[in-house]
Amino acid sequence: MLISVTLSKPNSNVEEELGKAFEKIKIKIENSAQGTGYFAEMFTKTQVFHQHFTEAQLQDFLEKHAGKTFKNCVERSDSSEITIMANKKGKITRLERPLPKNQKSSASSNNLKILPAAKKKNYLLPEGNPVPFLVLLGLMTSDGKVIKSKYDKFRQINRFLEFVDDIIEPVLQLKKKDGEAPNSPIRIADFGCGKSYLTFAVHYFLTQIRGIACQIEGLDLKEDVIKYCNDITNKLELKNLIFHTGNISDYSGKDNPDIVITLHACDTATDFALQYAVERGAKAILSVPCCQHQVNQELGKQKTDNLPQAFEPLLKWGIIREKFSSLVTDALRGQWLENQGYKVQMLEFIDMEHTPKNILIRAIKSDGEKKKMQDLEKPELLQALNINPQIWK
């Protein structure tokens, strides 16, 4: 097992490959929630950047950059030291020497206890069983093995399916309460579907694992993305799954959806999707918001003299104002949905180490009465901050 790695002597293309002109990278082993991980310090001339790797991610990183992006790489395990060097012509040489028995590894000298890897998680899309859409999309091999570099995406897909699984029974009960036939399909609208990893996953999970009929429609602005998704649908001969090009703000579907999904629909697109879901009587909503620019821009234009002094520390620095704006926006979305007769939860989608955009709004239609917009009492926060977010217009 690797204990430490040092990469130095960067090639001229280091900034193109890694985004910054790193001169040296030092990586050492660390304990993490998953068992054993790695911590990297990445040095430019004037700054130091930090990054965490899993064991698989580090192997992929070294395979791509050792002796290539960096001409010199020294890897140390608990028993040997490997030096990878590249000459001026690009020829790579690998030298390995055993460490003397009396030389302690850096892990031992730091008294680092190597934790066992976490127990294998039982995913809703299990590893080892080939899933056609995952194979076609390049996340899984034909024998069901997840590609190492795609494991975070595989984990994200399964995490999202857990949220879907949680709302299926309430949705079915609401359909029954509305007098729909027991075998009527669950209708799902996926707004801002992108390349539709999650859309295909939901279709597969419902039809192949849960045995539930469904009709899913994906919507995105990009024509090439929609063509790509429809091509995959045709290749896999999937039924009741179709993708359209369109804007969420002016979309009008033929059938009312039972579930509305939005994953990282940018800025006010999330608001339009939530409004559409409520107007069409969606029984459940799963929304992971993104890029809450509107409130941030409105707050950025405010003069502090016009705002309560208590808010000043939250608006003084741009990066703090941006995070504050995101939380304000999503909190107001949750309150608006509650006023529309939904039971709302704010949940963590995936770990913060993978993405900062990790809040998932889960809303399930309740027996509460939907209020007309003109009858809604606007939150005092809107007046205090002098903002007018799309969801409350």
mmCIF file of N, CA and C in Angstrom, residues 261-321:
data_model
loop_
_atom_site.group_PDB
_atom_site.id
_atom_site.type_symbol
_atom_site.label_atom_id
_atom_site.label_comp_id
_atom_site.label_asym_id
_atom_site.label_seq_id
_atom_site.Cartn_x
_atom_site.Cartn_y
_atom_site.Cartn_z
ATOM 1 N N ILE A 261 -38.844 15.873 -11.008
ATOM 2 C CA ILE A 261 -37.446 15.796 -10.615
ATOM 3 C C ILE A 261 -36.694 16.976 -11.219
ATOM 4 N N THR A 262 -35.877 17.634 -10.428
ATOM 5 C CA THR A 262 -34.962 18.638 -10.973
ATOM 6 C C THR A 262 -33.609 18.432 -10.300
ATOM 7 N N LEU A 263 -32.592 18.184 -11.077
ATOM 8 C CA LEU A 263 -31.238 18.006 -10.551
ATOM 9 C C LEU A 263 -30.354 19.099 -11.115
ATOM 10 N N HIS A 264 -29.975 20.039 -10.251
ATOM 11 C CA HIS A 264 -29.078 21.133 -10.635
ATOM 12 C C HIS A 264 -29.640 21.978 -11.778
ATOM 13 N N ALA A 265 -30.968 22.175 -11.774
ATOM 14 C CA ALA A 265 -31.558 23.151 -12.698
ATOM 15 C C ALA A 265 -31.102 24.526 -12.257
ATOM 16 N N CYS A 266 -30.482 25.265 -13.152
ATOM 17 C CA CYS A 266 -29.752 26.468 -12.763
ATOM 18 C C CYS A 266 -30.663 27.621 -12.358
ATOM 19 N N ASP A 267 -30.318 28.246 -11.251
ATOM 20 C CA ASP A 267 -30.933 29.484 -10.756
ATOM 21 C C ASP A 267 -32.466 29.378 -10.724
ATOM 22 N N THR A 268 -33.168 30.287 -11.393
ATOM 23 C CA THR A 268 -34.632 30.333 -11.309
ATOM 24 C C THR A 268 -35.306 29.187 -12.053
ATOM 25 N N ALA A 269 -34.550 28.398 -12.824
ATOM 26 C CA ALA A 269 -35.143 27.226 -13.480
ATOM 27 C C ALA A 269 -35.722 26.278 -12.433
ATOM 28 N N THR A 270 -35.064 26.188 -11.277
ATOM 29 C CA THR A 270 -35.608 25.368 -10.188
ATOM 30 C C THR A 270 -36.956 25.912 -9.726
ATOM 31 N N ASP A 271 -37.077 27.234 -9.620
ATOM 32 C CA ASP A 271 -38.353 27.846 -9.204
ATOM 33 C C ASP A 271 -39.468 27.543 -10.199
ATOM 34 N N PHE A 272 -39.154 27.677 -11.484
ATOM 35 C CA PHE A 272 -40.174 27.399 -12.505
ATOM 36 C C PHE A 272 -40.609 25.933 -12.440
ATOM 37 N N ALA A 273 -39.651 25.037 -12.178
ATOM 38 C CA ALA A 273 -39.983 23.615 -12.077
ATOM 39 C C ALA A 273 -40.869 23.348 -10.869
ATOM 40 N N LEU A 274 -40.567 23.977 -9.735
ATOM 41 C CA LEU A 274 -41.390 23.798 -8.535
ATOM 42 C C LEU A 274 -42.788 24.359 -8.750
ATOM 43 N N GLN A 275 -42.872 25.524 -9.387
ATOM 44 C CA GLN A 275 -44.179 26.125 -9.665
ATOM 45 C C GLN A 275 -44.992 25.239 -10.607
ATOM 46 N N TYR A 276 -44.316 24.693 -11.617
ATOM 47 C CA TYR A 276 -44.993 23.787 -12.555
ATOM 48 C C TYR A 276 -45.529 22.562 -11.803
ATOM 49 N N ALA A 277 -44.691 21.994 -10.931
ATOM 50 C CA ALA A 277 -45.092 20.803 -10.188
ATOM 51 C C ALA A 277 -46.339 21.067 -9.354
ATOM 52 N N VAL A 278 -46.371 22.202 -8.683
ATOM 53 C CA VAL A 278 -47.513 22.541 -7.825
ATOM 54 C C VAL A 278 -48.754 22.802 -8.668
ATOM 55 N N GLU A 279 -48.591 23.571 -9.740
ATOM 56 C CA GLU A 279 -49.736 23.888 -10.597
ATOM 57 C C GLU A 279 -50.370 22.645 -11.209
ATOM 58 N N ARG A 280 -49.520 21.653 -11.528
ATOM 59 C CA ARG A 280 -50.030 20.422 -12.158
ATOM 60 C C ARG A 280 -50.355 19.336 -11.143
ATOM 61 N N GLY A 281 -50.261 19.664 -9.853
ATOM 62 C CA GLY A 281 -50.680 18.721 -8.816
ATOM 63 C C GLY A 281 -49.763 17.540 -8.607
ATOM 64 N N ALA A 282 -48.474 17.726 -8.813
ATOM 65 C CA ALA A 282 -47.519 16.628 -8.606
ATOM 66 C C ALA A 282 -47.610 16.115 -7.175
ATOM 67 N N LYS A 283 -47.554 14.809 -7.042
ATOM 68 C CA LYS A 283 -47.692 14.184 -5.731
ATOM 69 C C LYS A 283 -46.380 14.189 -4.952
ATOM 70 N N ALA A 284 -45.266 14.296 -5.660
ATOM 71 C CA ALA A 284 -43.967 14.342 -4.989
ATOM 72 C C ALA A 284 -42.977 15.128 -5.846
ATOM 73 N N ILE A 285 -42.025 15.764 -5.181
ATOM 74 C CA ILE A 285 -41.005 16.567 -5.854
ATOM 75 C C ILE A 285 -39.643 16.217 -5.253
ATOM 76 N N LEU A 286 -38.676 15.989 -6.107
ATOM 77 C CA LEU A 286 -37.284 15.805 -5.689
ATOM 78 C C LEU A 286 -36.451 16.844 -6.433
ATOM 79 N N SER A 287 -35.886 17.799 -5.697
ATOM 80 C CA SER A 287 -35.185 18.895 -6.348
ATOM 81 C C SER A 287 -33.842 19.153 -5.677
ATOM 82 N N VAL A 288 -32.779 19.145 -6.479
ATOM 83 C CA VAL A 288 -31.446 19.530 -6.007
ATOM 84 C C VAL A 288 -31.109 20.846 -6.695
ATOM 85 N N PRO A 289 -31.284 21.977 -6.009
ATOM 86 C CA PRO A 289 -31.092 23.282 -6.644
ATOM 87 C C PRO A 289 -29.637 23.558 -6.998
ATOM 88 N N CYS A 290 -29.446 24.595 -7.809
ATOM 89 C CA CYS A 290 -28.103 24.947 -8.264
ATOM 90 C C CYS A 290 -28.045 26.435 -8.598
ATOM 91 N N CYS A 291 -26.888 27.032 -8.354
ATOM 92 C CA CYS A 291 -26.581 28.384 -8.862
ATOM 93 C C CYS A 291 -27.688 29.391 -8.541
ATOM 94 N N GLN A 292 -27.913 29.628 -7.246
ATOM 95 C CA GLN A 292 -28.984 30.543 -6.850
ATOM 96 C C GLN A 292 -28.533 31.995 -7.060
ATOM 97 N N HIS A 293 -28.449 32.423 -8.313
ATOM 98 C CA HIS A 293 -27.888 33.729 -8.643
ATOM 99 C C HIS A 293 -28.825 34.881 -8.288
ATOM 100 N N GLN A 294 -30.129 34.674 -8.451
ATOM 101 C CA GLN A 294 -31.069 35.797 -8.369
ATOM 102 C C GLN A 294 -30.973 36.544 -7.038
ATOM 103 N N VAL A 295 -31.102 35.817 -5.939
ATOM 104 C CA VAL A 295 -31.052 36.465 -4.626
ATOM 105 C C VAL A 295 -29.663 37.053 -4.373
ATOM 106 N N ASN A 296 -28.623 36.331 -4.790
ATOM 107 C CA ASN A 296 -27.255 36.820 -4.608
ATOM 108 C C ASN A 296 -27.052 38.155 -5.330
ATOM 109 N N GLN A 297 -27.567 38.254 -6.540
ATOM 110 C CA GLN A 297 -27.429 39.491 -7.300
ATOM 111 C C GLN A 297 -28.239 40.627 -6.669
ATOM 112 N N GLU A 298 -29.431 40.301 -6.189
ATOM 113 C CA GLU A 298 -30.250 41.329 -5.547
ATOM 114 C C GLU A 298 -29.582 41.838 -4.270
ATOM 115 N N LEU A 299 -29.013 40.921 -3.493
ATOM 116 C CA LEU A 299 -28.327 41.331 -2.270
ATOM 117 C C LEU A 299 -27.057 42.123 -2.577
ATOM 118 N N GLY A 300 -26.403 41.761 -3.666
ATOM 119 C CA GLY A 300 -25.185 42.462 -4.053
ATOM 120 C C GLY A 300 -25.432 43.920 -4.417
ATOM 121 N N LYS A 301 -26.648 44.224 -4.848
ATOM 122 C CA LYS A 301 -26.993 45.597 -5.226
ATOM 123 C C LYS A 301 -27.493 46.423 -4.041
ATOM 124 N N GLN A 302 -27.735 45.729 -2.916
ATOM 125 C CA GLN A 302 -28.279 46.437 -1.762
ATOM 126 C C GLN A 302 -27.225 47.335 -1.116
ATOM 127 N N LYS A 303 -27.663 48.449 -0.631
ATOM 128 C CA LYS A 303 -26.810 49.296 0.200
ATOM 129 C C LYS A 303 -27.035 48.902 1.652
ATOM 130 N N THR A 304 -25.944 48.682 2.356
ATOM 131 C CA THR A 304 -26.068 48.189 3.733
ATOM 132 C C THR A 304 -26.916 49.112 4.608
ATOM 133 N N ASP A 305 -26.989 50.388 4.245
ATOM 134 C CA ASP A 305 -27.805 51.328 5.030
ATOM 135 C C ASP A 305 -29.284 50.976 4.971
ATOM 136 N N ASN A 306 -29.683 50.241 3.885
ATOM 137 C CA ASN A 306 -31.090 49.898 3.703
ATOM 138 C C ASN A 306 -31.461 48.574 4.352
ATOM 139 N N LEU A 307 -30.477 47.903 4.976
ATOM 140 C CA LEU A 307 -30.710 46.586 5.547
ATOM 141 C C LEU A 307 -30.461 46.611 7.056
ATOM 142 N N PRO A 308 -31.126 45.713 7.793
ATOM 143 C CA PRO A 308 -30.844 45.619 9.230
ATOM 144 C C PRO A 308 -29.358 45.337 9.463
ATOM 145 N N GLN A 309 -28.790 45.977 10.464
ATOM 146 C CA GLN A 309 -27.365 45.866 10.737
ATOM 147 C C GLN A 309 -26.952 44.425 11.023
ATOM 148 N N ALA A 310 -27.877 43.622 11.523
ATOM 149 C CA ALA A 310 -27.569 42.226 11.862
ATOM 150 C C ALA A 310 -27.114 41.425 10.646
ATOM 151 N N PHE A 311 -27.533 41.829 9.441
ATOM 152 C CA PHE A 311 -27.175 41.093 8.232
ATOM 153 C C PHE A 311 -25.812 41.501 7.666
ATOM 154 N N GLU A 312 -25.217 42.560 8.167
ATOM 155 C CA GLU A 312 -24.000 43.099 7.560
ATOM 156 C C GLU A 312 -22.875 42.068 7.421
ATOM 157 N N PRO A 313 -22.562 41.248 8.448
ATOM 158 C CA PRO A 313 -21.466 40.277 8.290
ATOM 159 C C PRO A 313 -21.736 39.227 7.204
ATOM 160 N N LEU A 314 -23.021 38.972 6.931
ATOM 161 C CA LEU A 314 -23.377 37.972 5.920
ATOM 162 C C LEU A 314 -23.300 38.521 4.501
ATOM 163 N N LEU A 315 -23.261 39.829 4.374
ATOM 164 C CA LEU A 315 -23.278 40.450 3.049
ATOM 165 C C LEU A 315 -21.962 41.145 2.710
ATOM 166 N N LYS A 316 -21.075 41.233 3.678
ATOM 167 C CA LYS A 316 -19.841 41.987 3.505
ATOM 168 C C LYS A 316 -18.893 41.341 2.509
ATOM 169 N N TRP A 317 -18.759 40.003 2.568
ATOM 170 C CA TRP A 317 -17.830 39.271 1.711
ATOM 171 C C TRP A 317 -18.607 38.472 0.661
ATOM 172 N N GLY A 318 -18.128 38.542 -0.566
ATOM 173 C CA GLY A 318 -18.844 37.914 -1.679
ATOM 174 C C GLY A 318 -19.083 36.437 -1.499
ATOM 175 N N ILE A 319 -18.060 35.693 -1.046
ATOM 176 C CA ILE A 319 -18.203 34.236 -0.941
ATOM 177 C C ILE A 319 -19.200 33.869 0.159
ATOM 178 N N ILE A 320 -19.234 34.666 1.247
ATOM 179 C CA ILE A 320 -20.205 34.420 2.317
ATOM 180 C C ILE A 320 -21.606 34.784 1.842
ATOM 181 N N ARG A 321 -21.727 35.899 1.121
ATOM 182 C CA ARG A 321 -23.032 36.320 0.601
ATOM 183 C C ARG A 321 -23.596 35.272 -0.349
#
